[in-house]
XYZ file of C-alpha atoms in Angstrom:
575
model
C 53.406 -54.842 -144.390
C 56.252 -52.964 -145.892
C 57.903 -54.142 -148.872
C 60.878 -56.322 -147.908
C 64.245 -54.653 -146.383
C 67.515 -54.768 -146.550
C 69.297 -57.440 -143.770
C 72.044 -56.193 -142.150
C 73.311 -58.066 -139.080
C 74.275 -56.803 -135.504
C 77.416 -57.459 -134.329
C 78.510 -57.991 -131.301
C 80.944 -56.116 -129.147
C 83.595 -57.282 -126.136
C 81.390 -58.650 -123.902
C 83.029 -60.622 -120.703
C 79.147 -62.037 -119.486
C 79.742 -65.247 -116.638
C 79.216 -68.601 -117.770
C 75.403 -68.094 -115.920
C 74.154 -66.275 -119.296
C 73.556 -68.526 -121.556
C 75.380 -68.506 -125.330
C 72.716 -67.131 -127.317
C 71.579 -64.441 -125.114
C 75.358 -63.474 -124.051
C 75.584 -62.686 -127.793
C 72.126 -60.556 -128.119
C 72.800 -58.759 -125.475
C 77.182 -58.085 -126.865
C 75.159 -56.243 -129.898
C 73.097 -54.489 -127.418
C 76.475 -52.531 -125.666
C 75.893 -55.308 -122.863
C 79.027 -56.298 -122.112
C 78.869 -57.924 -118.435
C 75.972 -59.359 -115.342
C 76.025 -56.728 -113.592
C 74.770 -54.618 -116.984
C 71.601 -57.307 -116.124
C 70.581 -56.209 -112.806
C 67.108 -55.302 -112.789
C 66.923 -54.807 -108.925
C 65.725 -51.500 -107.007
C 68.886 -51.275 -105.083
C 70.408 -50.853 -108.254
C 68.275 -47.223 -109.175
C 70.362 -44.275 -109.252
C 69.635 -41.515 -106.167
C 67.203 -39.049 -106.888
C 70.000 -36.299 -107.082
C 68.590 -34.302 -110.291
C 69.037 -30.806 -110.495
C 65.811 -28.583 -108.804
C 65.029 -31.802 -106.766
C 66.011 -30.562 -103.403
C 64.504 -27.080 -104.218
C 61.549 -29.300 -105.937
C 61.464 -31.037 -102.187
C 60.930 -28.177 -100.152
C 57.848 -26.549 -101.876
C 56.427 -30.003 -101.073
C 57.267 -30.781 -98.113
C 56.060 -27.323 -96.999
C 53.312 -27.662 -98.923
C 52.269 -30.429 -97.427
C 52.797 -29.954 -93.480
C 50.844 -26.899 -94.613
C 48.124 -29.249 -96.790
C 47.765 -26.624 -98.788
C 45.992 -27.256 -102.264
C 47.868 -28.706 -104.712
C 46.999 -29.391 -108.814
C 49.117 -32.036 -110.875
C 48.058 -30.545 -114.471
C 49.663 -33.315 -116.732
C 49.613 -34.696 -120.280
C 47.129 -35.797 -122.774
C 49.249 -39.339 -123.332
C 49.687 -42.370 -122.435
C 52.544 -41.052 -120.010
C 50.408 -37.956 -118.768
C 47.755 -40.331 -117.896
C 50.183 -42.064 -115.825
C 52.100 -39.231 -114.697
C 49.245 -37.101 -113.676
C 47.937 -40.381 -111.685
C 50.867 -41.427 -110.068
C 51.490 -37.825 -108.744
C 47.893 -38.236 -107.083
C 48.771 -41.405 -105.688
C 51.467 -40.632 -104.378
C 51.673 -37.357 -103.396
C 48.072 -38.692 -101.451
C 49.945 -41.820 -99.956
C 52.738 -39.656 -98.683
C 50.031 -37.604 -97.243
C 48.762 -35.304 -99.291
C 45.372 -34.014 -97.876
C 44.037 -32.158 -100.643
C 45.708 -33.173 -104.649
C 43.763 -33.097 -107.441
C 44.409 -33.142 -111.300
C 43.796 -30.933 -115.312
C 44.339 -32.320 -117.829
C 44.149 -30.161 -121.042
C 41.641 -30.958 -124.236
C 44.025 -31.515 -126.768
C 40.909 -29.531 -128.889
C 40.694 -26.708 -126.557
C 43.484 -25.561 -124.916
C 46.962 -27.680 -127.242
C 49.480 -29.258 -124.906
C 51.227 -28.152 -121.901
C 50.730 -24.925 -119.373
C 49.401 -22.467 -121.838
C 48.230 -19.424 -119.845
C 44.095 -20.146 -120.954
C 44.644 -23.864 -118.646
C 46.505 -21.585 -115.580
C 42.771 -19.785 -115.726
C 40.885 -22.731 -115.434
C 43.478 -24.147 -113.202
C 42.322 -20.406 -111.379
C 39.168 -21.335 -110.867
C 40.220 -24.701 -108.474
C 42.295 -21.771 -105.716
C 45.218 -24.195 -105.098
C 48.221 -23.394 -103.229
C 51.386 -25.468 -105.847
C 50.635 -26.035 -109.718
C 53.071 -29.418 -110.635
C 53.160 -30.405 -114.373
C 53.719 -33.423 -114.945
C 55.251 -35.097 -118.917
C 55.236 -31.112 -119.486
C 55.896 -27.592 -118.321
C 59.219 -27.003 -119.297
C 58.863 -25.239 -122.601
C 55.989 -23.549 -120.853
C 57.279 -19.210 -120.572
C 54.072 -17.923 -120.621
C 51.941 -20.569 -118.799
C 54.553 -20.158 -115.218
C 54.899 -16.126 -116.350
C 50.679 -16.717 -115.746
C 51.135 -18.481 -112.765
C 53.077 -15.957 -111.553
C 50.536 -13.248 -111.810
C 47.863 -14.942 -110.165
C 50.319 -15.632 -106.955
C 50.188 -19.203 -108.039
C 53.801 -20.992 -107.673
C 54.493 -24.052 -110.035
C 56.601 -26.899 -110.013
C 57.516 -28.250 -113.270
C 58.420 -32.050 -114.064
C 59.168 -33.066 -117.391
C 61.487 -35.227 -120.147
C 61.572 -32.993 -122.721
C 63.862 -31.367 -124.293
C 65.101 -27.797 -123.355
C 64.641 -24.564 -124.866
C 67.201 -22.302 -125.142
C 65.043 -20.353 -122.222
C 63.320 -22.190 -119.232
C 60.275 -21.124 -117.188
C 60.668 -18.868 -114.069
C 59.053 -21.113 -112.229
C 58.982 -22.377 -108.293
C 61.368 -25.741 -108.592
C 62.408 -27.650 -112.187
C 62.786 -31.415 -112.398
C 63.428 -32.283 -115.663
C 66.919 -34.647 -115.723
C 66.959 -33.175 -119.392
C 67.988 -29.442 -118.152
C 71.010 -28.405 -118.856
C 73.638 -28.636 -116.247
C 72.216 -31.898 -115.002
C 74.169 -34.211 -113.299
C 71.529 -37.374 -113.164
C 72.574 -39.175 -115.796
C 69.643 -41.229 -116.294
C 68.230 -38.416 -119.536
C 65.931 -41.707 -120.598
C 63.718 -41.751 -117.852
C 59.967 -40.558 -119.138
C 57.775 -37.700 -117.837
C 57.148 -40.918 -114.653
C 59.631 -42.117 -114.290
C 60.573 -37.929 -113.605
C 57.510 -37.995 -110.980
C 58.500 -41.551 -109.572
C 62.227 -39.830 -108.298
C 60.453 -36.666 -107.936
C 58.243 -38.916 -105.051
C 61.085 -41.079 -103.400
C 63.735 -37.871 -102.699
C 60.243 -36.327 -101.542
C 59.183 -39.685 -98.946
C 63.352 -38.989 -97.563
C 63.114 -35.079 -97.209
C 59.514 -35.941 -94.847
C 60.953 -38.444 -93.563
C 63.852 -36.279 -92.196
C 61.105 -34.017 -91.147
C 59.521 -36.739 -87.963
C 56.992 -37.116 -90.850
C 55.709 -39.853 -90.706
C 54.404 -42.431 -87.609
C 52.059 -45.059 -86.749
C 49.550 -42.578 -87.450
C 50.949 -41.542 -91.141
C 52.694 -44.583 -92.258
C 55.810 -44.675 -94.370
C 54.255 -45.664 -97.819
C 56.193 -48.425 -100.260
C 55.925 -46.493 -103.335
C 57.320 -49.901 -105.683
C 53.312 -50.928 -105.150
C 53.048 -47.915 -107.848
C 55.856 -49.683 -110.581
C 52.875 -50.887 -112.957
C 52.026 -47.299 -113.643
C 55.366 -46.457 -114.300
C 56.033 -49.090 -116.324
C 53.467 -48.490 -118.582
C 54.324 -44.484 -118.996
C 57.498 -45.099 -120.014
C 56.685 -48.464 -122.200
C 54.007 -45.952 -123.546
C 56.296 -43.604 -124.122
C 59.044 -45.335 -126.154
C 62.213 -43.487 -124.831
C 65.070 -45.882 -124.598
C 65.453 -48.418 -123.053
C 68.505 -48.283 -121.138
C 69.510 -49.697 -117.826
C 67.200 -47.575 -115.849
C 63.633 -47.820 -117.009
C 64.484 -51.980 -118.263
C 65.246 -51.892 -113.846
C 61.525 -50.292 -113.652
C 59.806 -51.577 -116.650
C 60.638 -55.492 -114.793
C 60.098 -54.598 -112.270
C 55.783 -53.285 -112.220
C 55.582 -55.949 -115.103
C 56.953 -58.701 -111.750
C 54.227 -57.146 -110.274
C 51.856 -56.458 -112.782
C 51.991 -60.617 -113.702
C 51.808 -61.110 -110.563
C 48.557 -59.758 -110.142
C 50.231 -55.916 -107.123
C 48.685 -53.735 -110.005
C 45.753 -50.564 -110.673
C 42.507 -51.998 -110.542
C 41.738 -50.022 -114.114
C 45.167 -51.824 -115.365
C 43.818 -54.872 -115.138
C 40.106 -54.108 -116.669
C 42.888 -52.551 -119.512
C 44.531 -56.045 -120.314
C 41.343 -57.452 -120.093
C 39.367 -55.705 -122.792
C 42.932 -56.557 -124.646
C 42.378 -59.958 -124.540
C 45.898 -60.008 -122.708
C 46.398 -62.539 -119.548
C 48.616 -60.052 -117.327
C 51.330 -63.195 -115.625
C 52.047 -63.749 -119.400
C 52.789 -59.741 -119.619
C 55.666 -58.247 -121.376
C 56.737 -54.693 -122.704
C 55.629 -55.385 -126.250
C 51.471 -55.677 -124.366
C 52.270 -52.799 -122.193
C 52.754 -50.893 -125.444
C 50.338 -51.826 -127.865
C 48.057 -53.155 -125.414
C 46.809 -51.047 -122.572
C 49.251 -47.610 -123.970
C 47.055 -47.122 -127.816
C 43.087 -47.371 -125.600
C 44.440 -44.932 -123.036
C 45.958 -42.605 -125.573
C 42.381 -43.778 -127.695
C 41.259 -40.578 -124.819
C 43.289 -38.576 -125.675
C 43.407 -38.742 -128.796
C 39.593 -38.312 -130.135
C 37.845 -36.963 -126.202
C 39.371 -36.540 -123.007
C 42.371 -38.397 -121.268
C 40.038 -37.811 -118.324
C 38.245 -41.139 -119.051
C 41.925 -42.668 -119.414
C 43.578 -41.561 -115.799
C 39.958 -42.432 -113.466
C 40.181 -45.960 -114.775
C 43.979 -46.061 -113.567
C 42.828 -43.363 -109.829
C 40.149 -46.001 -109.600
C 40.387 -48.299 -106.639
C 36.872 -50.262 -107.833
C 37.320 -53.368 -110.133
C 33.772 -53.180 -111.620
C 34.107 -49.281 -112.260
C 37.537 -49.812 -113.780
C 35.893 -52.079 -116.494
C 33.153 -50.212 -116.986
C 35.562 -47.532 -117.816
C 38.305 -49.401 -119.479
C 35.027 -50.963 -121.993
C 35.227 -46.997 -123.115
C 38.020 -46.844 -123.463
C 38.553 -49.662 -125.814
C 35.931 -48.586 -127.710
C 37.235 -44.561 -128.795
C 40.583 -46.761 -130.249
C 38.164 -49.032 -132.235
C 36.911 -45.194 -133.191
C 40.713 -44.386 -133.443
C 41.485 -47.533 -135.288
C 38.730 -46.787 -138.035
C 39.438 -42.947 -138.430
C 43.340 -43.554 -138.705
C 42.647 -46.751 -141.636
C 40.419 -43.126 -143.489
C 43.504 -40.711 -143.151
C 46.032 -43.474 -144.097
C 43.678 -44.271 -147.228
C 43.161 -40.430 -148.084
C 47.789 -40.300 -147.369
C 49.471 -43.293 -149.480
C 46.837 -42.230 -152.688
C 48.088 -38.819 -152.153
C 51.811 -40.657 -151.883
C 50.839 -43.225 -155.024
C 52.523 -42.069 -157.595
C 55.379 -41.800 -156.091
C 55.548 -45.648 -156.022
C 56.378 -45.742 -159.885
C 59.239 -42.919 -159.537
C 60.837 -43.283 -156.333
C 63.242 -40.487 -156.994
C 60.269 -38.381 -156.146
C 59.649 -39.521 -152.589
C 61.063 -36.488 -151.535
C 63.477 -36.523 -148.816
C 61.530 -35.332 -145.651
C 57.525 -36.414 -145.862
C 54.845 -33.782 -145.101
C 51.220 -34.071 -145.399
C 48.231 -32.195 -145.094
C 44.207 -32.731 -145.478
C 41.822 -30.375 -143.679
C 39.307 -33.387 -143.087
C 42.327 -35.169 -140.479
C 40.944 -36.138 -137.046
C 43.892 -33.994 -135.404
C 43.860 -36.384 -132.422
C 45.579 -38.868 -135.127
C 48.329 -37.475 -137.349
C 51.023 -38.996 -135.063
C 49.850 -41.970 -135.497
C 49.274 -41.747 -139.921
C 53.235 -40.106 -139.338
C 54.353 -43.164 -138.078
C 52.619 -45.188 -140.608
C 53.645 -43.110 -143.419
C 57.845 -43.573 -141.978
C 57.111 -46.950 -141.824
C 56.300 -47.629 -145.647
C 59.045 -44.910 -146.406
C 61.462 -44.661 -144.420
C 61.475 -40.891 -144.534
C 60.289 -38.802 -141.206
C 56.675 -37.481 -141.511
C 55.706 -34.811 -140.141
C 51.270 -34.823 -141.115
C 48.428 -31.533 -140.437
C 45.734 -31.235 -139.848
C 43.388 -28.016 -138.832
C 43.938 -26.349 -135.759
C 41.883 -23.206 -134.327
C 41.423 -20.686 -136.973
C 44.698 -20.324 -139.782
C 46.703 -22.198 -138.126
C 47.806 -26.217 -138.699
C 49.130 -28.373 -135.802
C 52.021 -31.215 -137.408
C 53.303 -34.162 -135.580
C 56.103 -35.707 -136.632
C 57.772 -39.009 -136.647
C 61.619 -39.807 -137.404
C 63.767 -42.164 -138.560
C 67.007 -43.202 -136.962
C 69.866 -40.890 -137.075
C 67.758 -37.472 -137.944
C 66.901 -36.547 -134.112
C 63.616 -34.264 -135.233
C 63.491 -31.477 -132.125
C 66.719 -30.534 -133.686
C 65.836 -29.962 -137.613
C 63.001 -27.685 -136.234
C 64.748 -25.981 -133.813
C 67.350 -25.394 -137.344
C 63.959 -24.060 -139.554
C 63.335 -22.322 -136.982
C 66.649 -20.920 -137.046
C 66.872 -20.104 -140.813
C 63.880 -19.129 -141.465
C 62.417 -17.479 -139.084
C 58.612 -16.869 -137.502
C 58.026 -19.875 -139.742
C 57.210 -22.107 -136.953
C 54.568 -20.476 -134.739
C 55.813 -23.296 -131.717
C 57.819 -26.702 -130.855
C 58.436 -29.151 -128.892
C 59.495 -33.149 -127.954
C 62.311 -35.273 -129.316
C 63.988 -36.802 -131.020
C 62.412 -39.500 -132.574
C 58.194 -37.208 -132.591
C 58.200 -33.462 -131.832
C 54.951 -31.351 -132.182
C 53.925 -27.817 -133.987
C 52.072 -25.637 -134.645
C 52.012 -23.000 -137.820
C 50.119 -20.890 -140.127
C 48.359 -22.248 -143.057
C 49.043 -19.726 -145.188
C 52.536 -20.945 -144.423
C 52.511 -24.706 -145.523
C 54.176 -25.294 -148.522
C 56.720 -23.639 -147.650
C 57.766 -24.812 -144.951
C 56.729 -28.544 -146.535
C 60.477 -27.201 -148.393
C 61.904 -26.219 -145.523
C 61.663 -29.620 -144.469
C 62.672 -31.178 -147.434
C 66.079 -29.335 -146.840
C 67.461 -29.751 -144.161
C 66.539 -33.276 -143.606
C 67.785 -33.716 -146.679
C 71.210 -31.825 -145.605
C 70.985 -34.167 -142.338
C 71.002 -37.472 -142.970
C 72.733 -40.034 -146.004
C 70.766 -42.084 -148.429
C 71.726 -44.642 -146.399
C 69.660 -43.628 -143.580
C 66.787 -42.862 -145.701
C 66.884 -46.960 -147.333
C 64.770 -49.036 -145.293
C 66.716 -51.357 -143.306
C 66.260 -54.286 -140.524
C 68.750 -55.181 -138.337
C 69.061 -58.753 -137.510
C 70.480 -61.076 -135.288
C 71.017 -64.143 -137.702
C 69.744 -67.285 -138.476
C 68.681 -69.852 -136.705
C 69.964 -73.981 -136.518
C 66.432 -75.650 -136.345
C 67.663 -76.745 -132.509
C 67.154 -73.191 -131.712
C 63.941 -72.824 -133.566
C 62.366 -75.208 -130.386
C 59.614 -73.279 -127.235
C 62.680 -73.280 -124.779
C 64.625 -70.901 -126.489
C 61.465 -68.095 -127.582
C 60.473 -68.753 -123.473
C 64.160 -68.005 -122.995
C 64.042 -65.116 -124.763
C 60.769 -63.718 -123.798
C 62.124 -63.262 -120.523
C 65.777 -61.878 -121.190
C 64.088 -59.084 -121.330
C 62.190 -56.642 -121.038
C 62.547 -55.517 -124.961
C 62.137 -51.970 -126.474
C 62.982 -48.582 -127.392
C 67.590 -48.787 -128.258
C 67.437 -52.215 -126.796
C 64.257 -53.523 -129.383
C 63.642 -57.295 -129.530
C 65.699 -60.341 -131.230
C 64.726 -60.139 -134.687
C 65.567 -62.965 -137.050
C 65.903 -63.170 -140.546
C 65.680 -67.267 -142.350
C 64.486 -69.084 -145.492
C 61.324 -71.704 -145.223
C 59.514 -74.132 -146.735
C 55.416 -72.815 -147.203
C 53.649 -75.694 -145.834
C 49.679 -73.847 -145.309
C 49.033 -70.218 -146.631
C 45.124 -68.862 -145.324
C 43.958 -65.611 -144.092
C 42.196 -65.176 -140.825
C 40.448 -61.820 -139.290
C 40.927 -59.104 -142.030
C 44.919 -58.653 -143.370
C 46.079 -61.178 -141.556
C 48.327 -63.663 -142.198
C 48.791 -68.085 -140.705
C 51.469 -69.802 -142.103
C 52.705 -73.726 -141.434
C 56.251 -73.695 -142.075
C 58.981 -76.414 -142.172
C 63.262 -75.751 -142.394
C 64.368 -74.626 -145.782
C 66.012 -77.743 -145.687
C 63.690 -80.233 -144.412
C 62.972 -81.879 -141.962
C 59.916 -83.526 -139.587
C 60.166 -79.647 -137.917
C 57.677 -77.589 -139.056
C 56.283 -74.543 -137.273
C 52.999 -71.727 -136.484
C 53.463 -68.258 -137.851
C 51.015 -65.065 -138.738
C 52.233 -62.049 -140.344
C 49.524 -59.202 -139.370
C 48.898 -56.295 -142.245
C 49.902 -58.087 -145.204
C 49.225 -57.234 -149.062
C 45.714 -59.710 -150.006
C 46.854 -58.123 -153.429
C 49.954 -61.261 -153.037
C 48.554 -63.518 -150.222
C 47.784 -65.876 -149.789
C 50.141 -66.759 -152.607
C 49.433 -70.319 -154.071
C 52.371 -71.440 -156.228
C 54.205 -70.124 -153.719
C 56.456 -72.963 -151.952
C 59.163 -71.013 -150.008
C 59.152 -68.266 -148.814
C 62.243 -65.415 -146.670
C 61.156 -64.558 -143.816
C 61.820 -61.468 -141.318
C 61.072 -62.414 -137.820
C 60.612 -62.448 -133.925
C 60.700 -66.363 -132.358
C 57.947 -66.267 -129.845
C 55.357 -68.137 -127.555
C 51.848 -68.574 -128.119
C 49.227 -69.470 -125.562
C 45.998 -71.036 -126.850
C 43.042 -73.427 -124.606
C 46.180 -73.617 -122.575
C 48.592 -75.560 -124.707
C 51.967 -73.792 -125.462
C 53.406 -73.932 -128.511
C 55.913 -71.976 -130.545
C 54.543 -69.669 -132.479
C 56.820 -67.181 -135.431
C 56.198 -63.603 -135.918
C 57.111 -62.220 -139.046
C 57.849 -58.239 -139.711
C 58.680 -58.561 -143.199
C 58.468 -61.517 -146.018
C 58.282 -62.555 -149.797
C 57.821 -65.525 -151.903
C 60.956 -67.338 -152.957
């Protein structure tokens, strides 16, 4: 748990909600950019139509391939969005009548990211008639060219930001490509693939493809995968994505989801009936991601694809073991990084604006998580590097609000030609590679760019609070109201509150978690539980502390079939 941050109160904008929306929720929604009841609609009928640039060409390509019984090969990415996108593409195309659909996911340690010429060579061994990329491909200029030389057309489906040049693919579907009119720019890769399937189903229906023998599928059956990939990829939860996530959550809660998702919930100790979006981000997503980080993402895809519950549980147990290993590696790397940065704690003015870290012993698959942890600790954009092949190192970047990471890297590439071998990504996360000998020069350039593009206020740790809750609002009823008012997530954050409380009891549970019993600062008979994860054990427990200030989320805890109020503490300090 990081140092206690500056608290900034969220200010609700003007809104016109009806009386059907509770007053507390009106305030919370208005401070997140919503203003009317229509903004809360979560039915599938409110999804925008699949009218994206390149969609018509993509559907013609796919429909022709299905009619000719062509061999289709899905090339995915090695994260959770990639795994769900790949699984969705395989299952969805089969449901629409494709007779030969296979998948290939690059091993990040052998081939790196995306449709590279090397992966095309591997793919060609399977003799596909069409390669379909999911969650990648928009930057695969050389890979698409290599496929073309072999006579293999490529359909690119992606959501990453495009560079100055696009691959010469048979079709490209990406809401972020220049000239695309589709308003939902925040779709994850799995969301883009879901839209491709929706449009393809319409194209096939127009062709008279469906019949009594070949029924038109209900693609909503795959929304569990769409919801999982959307949450795990931390894309902004604008209304389009909130609809996709909410509909997927409803299916999972009702038990109508993939056996693999049920199995992953089971090994994570989560009840499907009370699942919320954050559970997918913190319980299911990391277990799938562990396969791509440490081993091979095909393990995670097999878990999502299988129809057999026992097989799913066995694969989920393997993924759980990999996640435990990932945690151990991550903690070791974090300890290394904190030792490197220890002198900065003594002199805050020495902290770089943009932090770069490199250690030849670090694991390439875990540097992204490390960058995220250090970013949270220092509230600085962070890039962590590990050795790659030969004299190259690969970095994973995590940013802070207000600094667009991919744009910052693009600026570095333009000002320092040849410094970056490759780069790509989003506003908040990116990846890159460069020569090991150029690391120091890159670190200086990154620090300078961050200093140029950010203000001191942006580099100061702060949290946005929805204010203090009254004693009446500190109730199980309010906690359940908030729990059902989401889905909460990126750019639509779960409500966060702050306040002062009397510390009645405190004890360490697990290795570094502080379990507390609290009472309102002003007294009274009301008491409730609270828990803070990953606290500083040099400070807590603190027997002399009578009062604490907290930043917390209001939640409920189900234990032995008893539901009770629980405060999930994000930050705390003694008073």
